[in-house]
mmCIF file of C-alpha atoms and ligand atoms in Angstrom:
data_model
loop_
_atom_site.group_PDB
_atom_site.id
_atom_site.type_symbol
_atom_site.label_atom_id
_atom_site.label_comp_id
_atom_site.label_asym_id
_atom_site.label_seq_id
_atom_site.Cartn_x
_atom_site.Cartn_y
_atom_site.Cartn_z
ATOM 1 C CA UNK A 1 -4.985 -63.380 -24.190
ATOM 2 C CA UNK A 2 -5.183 -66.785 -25.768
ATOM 3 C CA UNK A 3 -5.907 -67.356 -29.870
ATOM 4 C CA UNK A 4 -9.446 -68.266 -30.472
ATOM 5 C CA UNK A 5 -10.702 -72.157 -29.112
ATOM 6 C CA UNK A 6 -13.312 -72.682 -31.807
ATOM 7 C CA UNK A 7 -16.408 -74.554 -30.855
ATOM 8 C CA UNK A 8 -18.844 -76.176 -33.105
ATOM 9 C CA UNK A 9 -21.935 -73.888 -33.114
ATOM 10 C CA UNK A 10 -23.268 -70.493 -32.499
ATOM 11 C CA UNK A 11 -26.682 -69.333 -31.646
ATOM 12 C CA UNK A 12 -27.923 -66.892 -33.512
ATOM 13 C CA UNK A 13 -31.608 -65.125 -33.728
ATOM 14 C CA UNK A 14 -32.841 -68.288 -32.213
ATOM 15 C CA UNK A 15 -31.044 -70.866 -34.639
ATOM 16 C CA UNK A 16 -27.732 -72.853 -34.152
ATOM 17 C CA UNK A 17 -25.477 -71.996 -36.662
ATOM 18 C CA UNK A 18 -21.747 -73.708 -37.868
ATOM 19 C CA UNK A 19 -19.001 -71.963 -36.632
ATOM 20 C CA UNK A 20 -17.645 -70.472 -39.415
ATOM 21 C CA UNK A 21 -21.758 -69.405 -40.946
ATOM 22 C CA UNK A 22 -22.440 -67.539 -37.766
ATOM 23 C CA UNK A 23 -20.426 -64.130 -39.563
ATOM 24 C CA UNK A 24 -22.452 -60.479 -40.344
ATOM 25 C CA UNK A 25 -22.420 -58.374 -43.482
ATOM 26 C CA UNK A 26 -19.822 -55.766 -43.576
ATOM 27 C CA UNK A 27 -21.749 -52.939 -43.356
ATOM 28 C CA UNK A 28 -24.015 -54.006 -40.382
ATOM 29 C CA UNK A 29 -24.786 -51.017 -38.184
ATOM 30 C CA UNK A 30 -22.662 -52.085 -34.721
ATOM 31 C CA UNK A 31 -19.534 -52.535 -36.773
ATOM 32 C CA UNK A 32 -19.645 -49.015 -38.282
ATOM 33 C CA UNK A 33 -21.042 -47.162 -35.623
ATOM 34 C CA UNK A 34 -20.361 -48.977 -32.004
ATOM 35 C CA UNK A 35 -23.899 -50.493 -31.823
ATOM 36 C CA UNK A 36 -23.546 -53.340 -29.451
ATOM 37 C CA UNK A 37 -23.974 -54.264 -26.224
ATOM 38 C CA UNK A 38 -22.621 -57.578 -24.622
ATOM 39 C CA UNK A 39 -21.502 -59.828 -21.951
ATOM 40 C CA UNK A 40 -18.887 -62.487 -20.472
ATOM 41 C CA UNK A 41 -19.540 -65.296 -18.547
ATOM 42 C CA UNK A 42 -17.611 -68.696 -17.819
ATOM 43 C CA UNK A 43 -18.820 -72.123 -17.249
ATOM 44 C CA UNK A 44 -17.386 -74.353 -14.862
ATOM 45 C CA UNK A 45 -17.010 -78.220 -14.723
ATOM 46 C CA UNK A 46 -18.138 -78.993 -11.184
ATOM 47 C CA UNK A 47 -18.443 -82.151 -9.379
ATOM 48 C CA UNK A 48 -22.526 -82.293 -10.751
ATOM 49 C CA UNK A 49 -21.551 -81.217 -14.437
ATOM 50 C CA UNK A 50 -21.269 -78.144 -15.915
ATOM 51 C CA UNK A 51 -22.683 -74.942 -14.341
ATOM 52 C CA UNK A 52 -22.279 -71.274 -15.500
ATOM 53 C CA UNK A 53 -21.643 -68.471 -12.640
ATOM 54 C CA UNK A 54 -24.300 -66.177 -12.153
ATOM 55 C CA UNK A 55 -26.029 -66.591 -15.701
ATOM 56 C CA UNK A 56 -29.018 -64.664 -14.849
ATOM 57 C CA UNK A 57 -27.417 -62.011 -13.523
ATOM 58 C CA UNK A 58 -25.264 -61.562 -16.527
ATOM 59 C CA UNK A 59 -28.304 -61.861 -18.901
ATOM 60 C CA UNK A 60 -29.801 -59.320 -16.716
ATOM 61 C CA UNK A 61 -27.395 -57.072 -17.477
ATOM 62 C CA UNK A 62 -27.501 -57.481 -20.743
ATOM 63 C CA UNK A 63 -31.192 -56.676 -20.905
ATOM 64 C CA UNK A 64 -30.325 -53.585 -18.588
ATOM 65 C CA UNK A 65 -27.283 -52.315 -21.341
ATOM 66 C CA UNK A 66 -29.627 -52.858 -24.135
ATOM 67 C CA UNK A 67 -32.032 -50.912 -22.259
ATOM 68 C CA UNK A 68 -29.867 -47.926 -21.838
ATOM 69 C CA UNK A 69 -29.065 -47.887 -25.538
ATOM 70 C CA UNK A 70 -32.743 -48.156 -26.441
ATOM 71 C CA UNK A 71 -32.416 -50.890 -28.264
ATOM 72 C CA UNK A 72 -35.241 -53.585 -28.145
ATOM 73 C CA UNK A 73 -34.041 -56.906 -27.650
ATOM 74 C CA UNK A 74 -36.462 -59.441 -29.414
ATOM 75 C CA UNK A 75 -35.516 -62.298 -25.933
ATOM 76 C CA UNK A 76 -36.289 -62.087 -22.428
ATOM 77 C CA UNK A 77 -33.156 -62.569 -20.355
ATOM 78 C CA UNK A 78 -34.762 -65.931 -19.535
ATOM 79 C CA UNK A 79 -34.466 -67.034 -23.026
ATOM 80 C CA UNK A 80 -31.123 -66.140 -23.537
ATOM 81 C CA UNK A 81 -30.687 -68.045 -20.385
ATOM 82 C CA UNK A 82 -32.159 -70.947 -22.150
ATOM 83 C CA UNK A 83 -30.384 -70.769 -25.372
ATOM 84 C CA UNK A 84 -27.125 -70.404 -23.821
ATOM 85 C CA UNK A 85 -27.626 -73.712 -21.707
ATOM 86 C CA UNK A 86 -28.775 -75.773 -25.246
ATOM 87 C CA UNK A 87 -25.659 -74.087 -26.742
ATOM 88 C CA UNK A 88 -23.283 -75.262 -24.160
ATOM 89 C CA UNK A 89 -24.642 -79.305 -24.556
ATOM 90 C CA UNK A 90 -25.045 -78.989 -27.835
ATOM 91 C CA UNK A 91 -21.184 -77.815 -28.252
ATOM 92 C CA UNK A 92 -20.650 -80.722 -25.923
ATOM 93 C CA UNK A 93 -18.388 -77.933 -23.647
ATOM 94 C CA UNK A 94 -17.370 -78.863 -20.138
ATOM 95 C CA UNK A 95 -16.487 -75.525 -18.956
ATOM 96 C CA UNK A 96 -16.103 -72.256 -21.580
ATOM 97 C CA UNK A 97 -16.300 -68.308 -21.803
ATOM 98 C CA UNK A 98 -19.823 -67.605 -23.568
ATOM 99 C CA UNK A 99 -20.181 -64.475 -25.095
ATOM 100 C CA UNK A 100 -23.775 -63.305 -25.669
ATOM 101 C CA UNK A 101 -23.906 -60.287 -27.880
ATOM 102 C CA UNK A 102 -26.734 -58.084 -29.208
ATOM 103 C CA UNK A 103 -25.770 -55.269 -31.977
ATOM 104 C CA UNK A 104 -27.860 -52.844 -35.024
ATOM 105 C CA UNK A 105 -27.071 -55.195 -38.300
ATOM 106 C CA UNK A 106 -27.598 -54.928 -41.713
ATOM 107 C CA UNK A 107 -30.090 -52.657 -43.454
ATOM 108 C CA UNK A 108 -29.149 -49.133 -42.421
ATOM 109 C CA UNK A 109 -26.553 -47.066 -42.821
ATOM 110 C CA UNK A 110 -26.211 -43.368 -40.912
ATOM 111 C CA UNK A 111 -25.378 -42.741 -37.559
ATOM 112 C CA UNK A 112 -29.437 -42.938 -35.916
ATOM 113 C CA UNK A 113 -29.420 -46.476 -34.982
ATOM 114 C CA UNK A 114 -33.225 -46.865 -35.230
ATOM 115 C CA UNK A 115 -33.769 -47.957 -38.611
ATOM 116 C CA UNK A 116 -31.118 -50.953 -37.905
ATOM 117 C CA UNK A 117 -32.481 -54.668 -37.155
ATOM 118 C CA UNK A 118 -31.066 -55.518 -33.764
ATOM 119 C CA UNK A 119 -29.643 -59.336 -34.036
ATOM 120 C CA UNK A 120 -28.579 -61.427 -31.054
ATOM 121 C CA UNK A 121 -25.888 -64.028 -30.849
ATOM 122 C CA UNK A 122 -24.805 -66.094 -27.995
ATOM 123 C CA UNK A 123 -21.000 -68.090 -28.835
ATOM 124 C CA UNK A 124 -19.070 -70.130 -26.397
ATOM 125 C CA UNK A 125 -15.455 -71.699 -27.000
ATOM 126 C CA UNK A 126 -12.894 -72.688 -24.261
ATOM 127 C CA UNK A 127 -10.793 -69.498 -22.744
ATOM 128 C CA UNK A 128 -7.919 -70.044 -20.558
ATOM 129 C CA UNK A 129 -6.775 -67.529 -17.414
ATOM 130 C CA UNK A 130 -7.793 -64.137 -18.917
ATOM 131 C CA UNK A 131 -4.389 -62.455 -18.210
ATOM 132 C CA UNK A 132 -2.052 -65.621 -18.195
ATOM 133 C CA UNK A 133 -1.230 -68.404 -16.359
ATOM 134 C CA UNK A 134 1.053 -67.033 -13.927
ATOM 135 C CA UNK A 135 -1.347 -64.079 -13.128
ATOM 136 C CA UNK A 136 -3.557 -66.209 -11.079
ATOM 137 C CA UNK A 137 -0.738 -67.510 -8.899
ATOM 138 C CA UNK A 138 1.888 -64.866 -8.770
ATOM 139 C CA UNK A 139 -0.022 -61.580 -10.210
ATOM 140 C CA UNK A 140 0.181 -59.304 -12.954
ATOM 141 C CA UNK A 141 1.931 -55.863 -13.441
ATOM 142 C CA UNK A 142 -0.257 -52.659 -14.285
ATOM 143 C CA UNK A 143 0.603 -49.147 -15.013
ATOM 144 C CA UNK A 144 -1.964 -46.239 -14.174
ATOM 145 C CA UNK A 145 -3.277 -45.438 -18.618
ATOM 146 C CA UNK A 146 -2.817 -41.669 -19.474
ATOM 147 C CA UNK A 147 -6.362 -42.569 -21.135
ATOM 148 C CA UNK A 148 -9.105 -41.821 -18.845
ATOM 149 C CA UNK A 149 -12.777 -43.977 -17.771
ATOM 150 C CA UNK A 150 -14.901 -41.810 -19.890
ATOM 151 C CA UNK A 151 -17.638 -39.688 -18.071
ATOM 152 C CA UNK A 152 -21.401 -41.115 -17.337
ATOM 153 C CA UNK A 153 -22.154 -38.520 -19.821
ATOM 154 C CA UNK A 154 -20.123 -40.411 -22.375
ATOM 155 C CA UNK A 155 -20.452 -43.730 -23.240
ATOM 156 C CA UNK A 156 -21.241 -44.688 -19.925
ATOM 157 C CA UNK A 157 -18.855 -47.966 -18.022
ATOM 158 C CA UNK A 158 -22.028 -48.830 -16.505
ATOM 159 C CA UNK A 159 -22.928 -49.595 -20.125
ATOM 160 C CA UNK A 160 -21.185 -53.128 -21.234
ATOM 161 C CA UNK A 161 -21.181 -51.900 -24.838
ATOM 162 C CA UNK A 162 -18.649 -52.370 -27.666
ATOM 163 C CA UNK A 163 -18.300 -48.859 -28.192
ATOM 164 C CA UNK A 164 -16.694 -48.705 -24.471
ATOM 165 C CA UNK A 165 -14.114 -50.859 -25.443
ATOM 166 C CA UNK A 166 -12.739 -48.780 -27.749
ATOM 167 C CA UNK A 167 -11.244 -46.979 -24.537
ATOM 168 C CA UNK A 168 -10.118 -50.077 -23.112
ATOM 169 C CA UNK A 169 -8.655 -50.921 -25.776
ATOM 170 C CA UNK A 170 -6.438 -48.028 -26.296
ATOM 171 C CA UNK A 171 -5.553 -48.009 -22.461
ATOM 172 C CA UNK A 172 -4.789 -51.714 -22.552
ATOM 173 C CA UNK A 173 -2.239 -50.965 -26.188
ATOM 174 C CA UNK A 174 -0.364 -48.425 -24.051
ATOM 175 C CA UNK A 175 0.152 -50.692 -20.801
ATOM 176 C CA UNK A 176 1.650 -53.488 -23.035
ATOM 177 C CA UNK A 177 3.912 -51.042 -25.049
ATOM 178 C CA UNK A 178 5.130 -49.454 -21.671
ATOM 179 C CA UNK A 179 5.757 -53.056 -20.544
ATOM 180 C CA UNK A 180 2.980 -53.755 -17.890
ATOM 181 C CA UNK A 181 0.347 -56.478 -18.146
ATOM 182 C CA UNK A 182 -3.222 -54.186 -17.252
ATOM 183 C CA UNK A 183 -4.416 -50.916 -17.659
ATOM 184 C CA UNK A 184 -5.692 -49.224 -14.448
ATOM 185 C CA UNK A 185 -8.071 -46.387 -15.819
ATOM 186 C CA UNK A 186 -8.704 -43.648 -13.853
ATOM 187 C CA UNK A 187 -11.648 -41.113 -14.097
ATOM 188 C CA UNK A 188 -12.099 -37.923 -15.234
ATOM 189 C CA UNK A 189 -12.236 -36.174 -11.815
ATOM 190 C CA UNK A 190 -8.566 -38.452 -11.335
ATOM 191 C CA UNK A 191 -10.509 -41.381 -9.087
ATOM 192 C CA UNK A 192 -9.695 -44.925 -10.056
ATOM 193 C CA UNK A 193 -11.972 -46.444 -11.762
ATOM 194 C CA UNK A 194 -11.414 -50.273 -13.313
ATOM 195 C CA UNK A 195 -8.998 -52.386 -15.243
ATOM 196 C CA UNK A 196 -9.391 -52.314 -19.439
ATOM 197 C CA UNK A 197 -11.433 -55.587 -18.167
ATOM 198 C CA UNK A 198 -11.512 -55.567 -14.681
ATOM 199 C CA UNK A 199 -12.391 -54.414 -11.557
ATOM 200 C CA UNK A 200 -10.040 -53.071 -8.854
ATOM 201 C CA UNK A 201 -10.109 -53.930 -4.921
ATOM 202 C CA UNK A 202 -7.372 -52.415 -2.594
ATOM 203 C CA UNK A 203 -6.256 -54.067 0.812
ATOM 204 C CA UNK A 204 -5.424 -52.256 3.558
ATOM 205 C CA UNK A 205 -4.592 -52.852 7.256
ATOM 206 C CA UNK A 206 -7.076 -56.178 6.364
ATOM 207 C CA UNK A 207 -9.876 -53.635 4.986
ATOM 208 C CA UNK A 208 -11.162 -54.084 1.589
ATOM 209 C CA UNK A 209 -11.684 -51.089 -0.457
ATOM 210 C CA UNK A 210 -13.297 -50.842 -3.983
ATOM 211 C CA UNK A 211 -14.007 -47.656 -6.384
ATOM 212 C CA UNK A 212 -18.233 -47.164 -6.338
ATOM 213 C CA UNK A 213 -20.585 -47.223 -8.885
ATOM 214 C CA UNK A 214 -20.817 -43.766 -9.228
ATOM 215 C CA UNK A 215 -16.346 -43.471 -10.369
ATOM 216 C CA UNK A 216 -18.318 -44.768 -13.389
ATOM 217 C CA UNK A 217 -17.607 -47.924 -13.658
ATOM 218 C CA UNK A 218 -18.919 -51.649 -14.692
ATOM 219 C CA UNK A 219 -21.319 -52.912 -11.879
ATOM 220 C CA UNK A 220 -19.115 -56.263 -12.158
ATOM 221 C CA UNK A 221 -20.613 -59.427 -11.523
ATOM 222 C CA UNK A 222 -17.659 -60.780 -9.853
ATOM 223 C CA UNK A 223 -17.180 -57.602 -8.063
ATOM 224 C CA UNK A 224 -20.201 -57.720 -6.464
ATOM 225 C CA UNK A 225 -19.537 -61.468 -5.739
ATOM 226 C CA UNK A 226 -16.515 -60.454 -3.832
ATOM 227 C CA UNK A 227 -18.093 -57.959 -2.057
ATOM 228 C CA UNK A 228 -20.232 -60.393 -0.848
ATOM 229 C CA UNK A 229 -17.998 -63.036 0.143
ATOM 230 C CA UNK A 230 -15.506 -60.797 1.413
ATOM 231 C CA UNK A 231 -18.445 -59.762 4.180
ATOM 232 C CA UNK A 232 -19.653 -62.979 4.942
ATOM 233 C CA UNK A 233 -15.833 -64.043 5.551
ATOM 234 C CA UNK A 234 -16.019 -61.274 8.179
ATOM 235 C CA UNK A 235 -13.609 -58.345 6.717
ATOM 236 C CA UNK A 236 -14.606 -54.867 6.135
ATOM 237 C CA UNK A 237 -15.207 -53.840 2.942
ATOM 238 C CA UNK A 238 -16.033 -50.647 1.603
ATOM 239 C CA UNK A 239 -17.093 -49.055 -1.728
ATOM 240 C CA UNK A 240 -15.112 -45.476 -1.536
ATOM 241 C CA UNK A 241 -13.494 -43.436 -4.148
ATOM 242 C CA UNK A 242 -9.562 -44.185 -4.707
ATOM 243 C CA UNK A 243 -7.139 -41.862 -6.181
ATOM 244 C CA UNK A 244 -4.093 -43.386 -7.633
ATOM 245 C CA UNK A 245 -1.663 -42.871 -4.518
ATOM 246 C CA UNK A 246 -3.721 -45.214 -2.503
ATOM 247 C CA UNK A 247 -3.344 -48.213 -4.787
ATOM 248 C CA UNK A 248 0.500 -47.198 -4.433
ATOM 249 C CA UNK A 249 0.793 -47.472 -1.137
ATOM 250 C CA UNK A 250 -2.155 -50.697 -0.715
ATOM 251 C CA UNK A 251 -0.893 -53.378 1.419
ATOM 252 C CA UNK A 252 -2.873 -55.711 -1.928
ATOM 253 C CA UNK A 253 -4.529 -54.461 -5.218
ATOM 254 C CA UNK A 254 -6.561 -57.228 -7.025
ATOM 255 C CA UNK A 255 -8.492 -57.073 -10.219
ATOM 256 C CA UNK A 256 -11.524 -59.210 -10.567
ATOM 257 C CA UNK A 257 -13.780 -59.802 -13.717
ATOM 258 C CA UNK A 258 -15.449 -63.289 -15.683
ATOM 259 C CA UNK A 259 -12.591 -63.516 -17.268
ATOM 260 C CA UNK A 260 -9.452 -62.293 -14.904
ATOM 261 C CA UNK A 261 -11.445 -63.843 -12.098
ATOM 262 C CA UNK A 262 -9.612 -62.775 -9.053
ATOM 263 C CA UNK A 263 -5.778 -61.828 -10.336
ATOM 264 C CA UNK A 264 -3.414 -59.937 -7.841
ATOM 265 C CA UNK A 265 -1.379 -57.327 -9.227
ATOM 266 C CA UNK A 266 2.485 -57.062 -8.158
ATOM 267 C CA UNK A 267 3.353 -53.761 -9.153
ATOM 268 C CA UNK A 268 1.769 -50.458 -10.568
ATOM 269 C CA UNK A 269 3.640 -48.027 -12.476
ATOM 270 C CA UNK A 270 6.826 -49.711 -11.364
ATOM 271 C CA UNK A 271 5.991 -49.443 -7.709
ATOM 272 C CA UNK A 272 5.679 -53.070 -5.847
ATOM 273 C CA UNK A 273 2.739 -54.161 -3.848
ATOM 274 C CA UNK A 274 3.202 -55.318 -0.834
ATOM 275 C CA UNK A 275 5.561 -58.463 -0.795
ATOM 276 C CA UNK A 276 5.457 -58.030 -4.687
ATOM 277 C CA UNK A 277 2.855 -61.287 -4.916
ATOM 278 C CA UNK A 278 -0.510 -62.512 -4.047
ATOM 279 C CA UNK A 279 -1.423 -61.271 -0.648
ATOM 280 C CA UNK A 280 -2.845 -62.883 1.939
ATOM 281 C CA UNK A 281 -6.196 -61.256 1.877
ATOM 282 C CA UNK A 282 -6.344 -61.968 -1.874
ATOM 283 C CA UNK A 283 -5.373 -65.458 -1.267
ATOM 284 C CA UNK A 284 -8.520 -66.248 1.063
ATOM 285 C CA UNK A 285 -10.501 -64.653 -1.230
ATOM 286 C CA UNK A 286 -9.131 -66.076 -4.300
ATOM 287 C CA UNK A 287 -9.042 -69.442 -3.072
ATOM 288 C CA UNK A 288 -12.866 -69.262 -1.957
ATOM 289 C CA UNK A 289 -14.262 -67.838 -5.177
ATOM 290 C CA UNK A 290 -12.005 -71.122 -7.366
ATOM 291 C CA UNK A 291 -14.097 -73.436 -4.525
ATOM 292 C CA UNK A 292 -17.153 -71.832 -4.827
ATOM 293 C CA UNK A 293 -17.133 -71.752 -9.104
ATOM 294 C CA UNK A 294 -16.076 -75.347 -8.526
ATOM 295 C CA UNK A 295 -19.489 -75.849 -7.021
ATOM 296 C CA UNK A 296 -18.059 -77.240 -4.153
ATOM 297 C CA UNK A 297 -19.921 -74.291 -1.669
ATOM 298 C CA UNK A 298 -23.303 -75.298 -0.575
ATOM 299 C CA UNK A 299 -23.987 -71.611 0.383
ATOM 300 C CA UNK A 300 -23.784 -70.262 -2.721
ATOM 301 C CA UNK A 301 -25.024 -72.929 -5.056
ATOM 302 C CA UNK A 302 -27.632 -69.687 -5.379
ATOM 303 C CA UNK A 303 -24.526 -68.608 -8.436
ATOM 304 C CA UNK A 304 -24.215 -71.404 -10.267
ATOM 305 C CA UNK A 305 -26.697 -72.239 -12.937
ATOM 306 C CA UNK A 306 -26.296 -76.127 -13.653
ATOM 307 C CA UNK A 307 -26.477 -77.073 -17.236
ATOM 308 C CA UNK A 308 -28.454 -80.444 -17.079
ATOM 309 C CA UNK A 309 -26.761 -83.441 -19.306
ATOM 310 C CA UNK A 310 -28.562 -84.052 -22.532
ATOM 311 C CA UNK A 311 -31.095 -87.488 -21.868
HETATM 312 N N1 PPE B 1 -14.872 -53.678 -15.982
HETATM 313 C C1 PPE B 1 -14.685 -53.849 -17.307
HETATM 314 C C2 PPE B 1 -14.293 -52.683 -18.137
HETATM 315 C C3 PPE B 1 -14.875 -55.113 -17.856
HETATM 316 O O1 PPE B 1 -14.699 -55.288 -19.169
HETATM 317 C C4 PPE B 1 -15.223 -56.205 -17.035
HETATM 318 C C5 PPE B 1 -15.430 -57.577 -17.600
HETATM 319 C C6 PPE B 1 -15.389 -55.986 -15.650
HETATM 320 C C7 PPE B 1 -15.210 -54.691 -15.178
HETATM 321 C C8 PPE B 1 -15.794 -57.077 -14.707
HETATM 322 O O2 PPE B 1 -17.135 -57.424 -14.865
HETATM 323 P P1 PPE B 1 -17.677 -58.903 -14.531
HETATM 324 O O3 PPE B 1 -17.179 -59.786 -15.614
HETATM 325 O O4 PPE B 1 -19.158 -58.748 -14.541
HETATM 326 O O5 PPE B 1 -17.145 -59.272 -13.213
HETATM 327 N N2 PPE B 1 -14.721 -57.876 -18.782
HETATM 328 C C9 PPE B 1 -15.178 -58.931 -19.642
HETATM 329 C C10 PPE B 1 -14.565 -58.835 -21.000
HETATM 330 C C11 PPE B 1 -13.196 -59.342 -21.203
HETATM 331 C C12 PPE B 1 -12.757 -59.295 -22.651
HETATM 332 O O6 PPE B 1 -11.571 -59.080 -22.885
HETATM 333 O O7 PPE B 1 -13.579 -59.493 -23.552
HETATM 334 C C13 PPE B 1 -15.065 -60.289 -18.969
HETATM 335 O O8 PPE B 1 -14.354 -60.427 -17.964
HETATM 336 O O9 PPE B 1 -15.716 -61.218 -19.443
#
């Protein structure tokens, strides 16, 4: 995980701010209490400009978190969708991360969130491969966290909210300190569930397997997108529940996420995976989802949202 690219502006409650003015006051609400809900998206340089993968989607989803949290979000997802293309020319950005995030400022204190304003923000800067540059190519090593996904009854993973990744963050700590590269989390009933940041796909006997919804987990964007490409490549792919001996003995593991993309993993909790690199499965369907975010798929132009040139 890369130091901070900074861009030039930041959107924030409908206005583009400078960098370094786009900040919050220290005792806004989501800071204190976990109030926030966000998402992650990249933007691609294609051969017809720049074009972000699955923004509506994502800004759907950030609608639907908000929503969960009861907090009233003062944009449609369609303006968000707006703002975020204006922010990307106006930053001048040929491809980026963008980061919208919605959170209780300043103006309550106290744990009822209610009495908070709810501000918006959208930022993009340039973000490199999420867990490396070798993890694309030759995968990453994870080890299984003793922390656990917490329960749908908890501060829900189908909830992309900051409070979640206090968990993810803790799992993610231990991983590095035991040596590995990812946390796999599993759930409280001992299924896998996800990365710290990722989703998790298994390969076996050329089947696809992934953990469903319901292990409580982060309906991921490029998860689904896998899903989909995976079936209309013709494999088998199904959404079952995993427990931690069947990534162990997976002929592949792969995580996938905006940010990871689609990054094998080598080894988990020591134990190598298959030939110990990417697998052959993961290959195809690595190499199709670079293509495709490259815009160079005509069947699913339907995921990339072009970001016209200023006139
Ligand atoms: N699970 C978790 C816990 C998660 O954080 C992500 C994305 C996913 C699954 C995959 O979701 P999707 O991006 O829709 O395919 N993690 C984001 C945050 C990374 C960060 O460190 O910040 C991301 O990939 O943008």
């Amino acid at each position: 995980m890369a130091a901070l690219a900074e861009s030039t502006y930041i959107w924030k409650n409908g206005e583009k701010l400078a960098w370094a003015e786009a900040t919050t006051h220290i005792l806004s609400h989501a800071l204190h209490y976990g109030t926030a809900v966000f998402e992650g998206m990249r933007c691609y340089q294609t051969d017809s400009g720049s074009e972000v993968f699955r923004l509506p989607e994502h800004m759907q989803r950030l609608v639907r978190s908000a929503a969960i949290i009861d907090m009233p979000l003062h944009y449609t997802a369609d303006e968000l969708l707006e703002a975020t293309a204006d922010l990307i020319r106006a930053n001048n950005l040929r491809s980026c991360y963008v980061r919208p995030i919605a959170f209780r400022g300043y103006g309550a204190v106290g744990v009822n969130p209610r009495p908070a304003p709810v501000d918006v923000a959208i930022a993009v800067w340039p973000w490199d491969a999420y867990l490396g540059p070798e993890a694309l190519a030759s995968g990453i090593t994870a080890g299984i966290s003793s922390w656990r996904q917490r329960s749908a009854n908890a501060t829900p993973g189908a909830v992309k909210s900051s409070a979640g990744y206090l968990n993810s963050g803790l799992a993610h700590m231990e991983a590095i300190d035991h040596g590995y590269g990812e946390a796999i989390l599993l759930n409280e009933s001992g299924m896998v569930a996800e990365g710290s940041g990722e989703n998790i796909f298994i390969v076996r006997d050329q089947t696809l397997y992934t953990p469903p919804l319901s292990d409580g987990i982060l309906a991921g964007i490029t998860r689904d997108s896998i899903i989909t490409l995976a079936r209309d490549l013709g494999y088998t792919l199904k959404e079952s529940s995993l427990v931690r001996t069947d990534l162990y003995t997976a002929d592949e593991v792969f995580f996938t996420g905006s940010a990871a993309e689609v990054t094998p993993i080598s080894a988990i909790d020591g134990r190598r995976i298959g030939g110990g690199s990417r697998g052959p499965v993961t290959t195809v369907l690595q190499s199709r989802f670079f293509e495709i975010v490259s815009g160079r798929v005509s069947e699913y132009e339907r995921w990339m949202y072009r970001i016209e040139a200023d006139e």
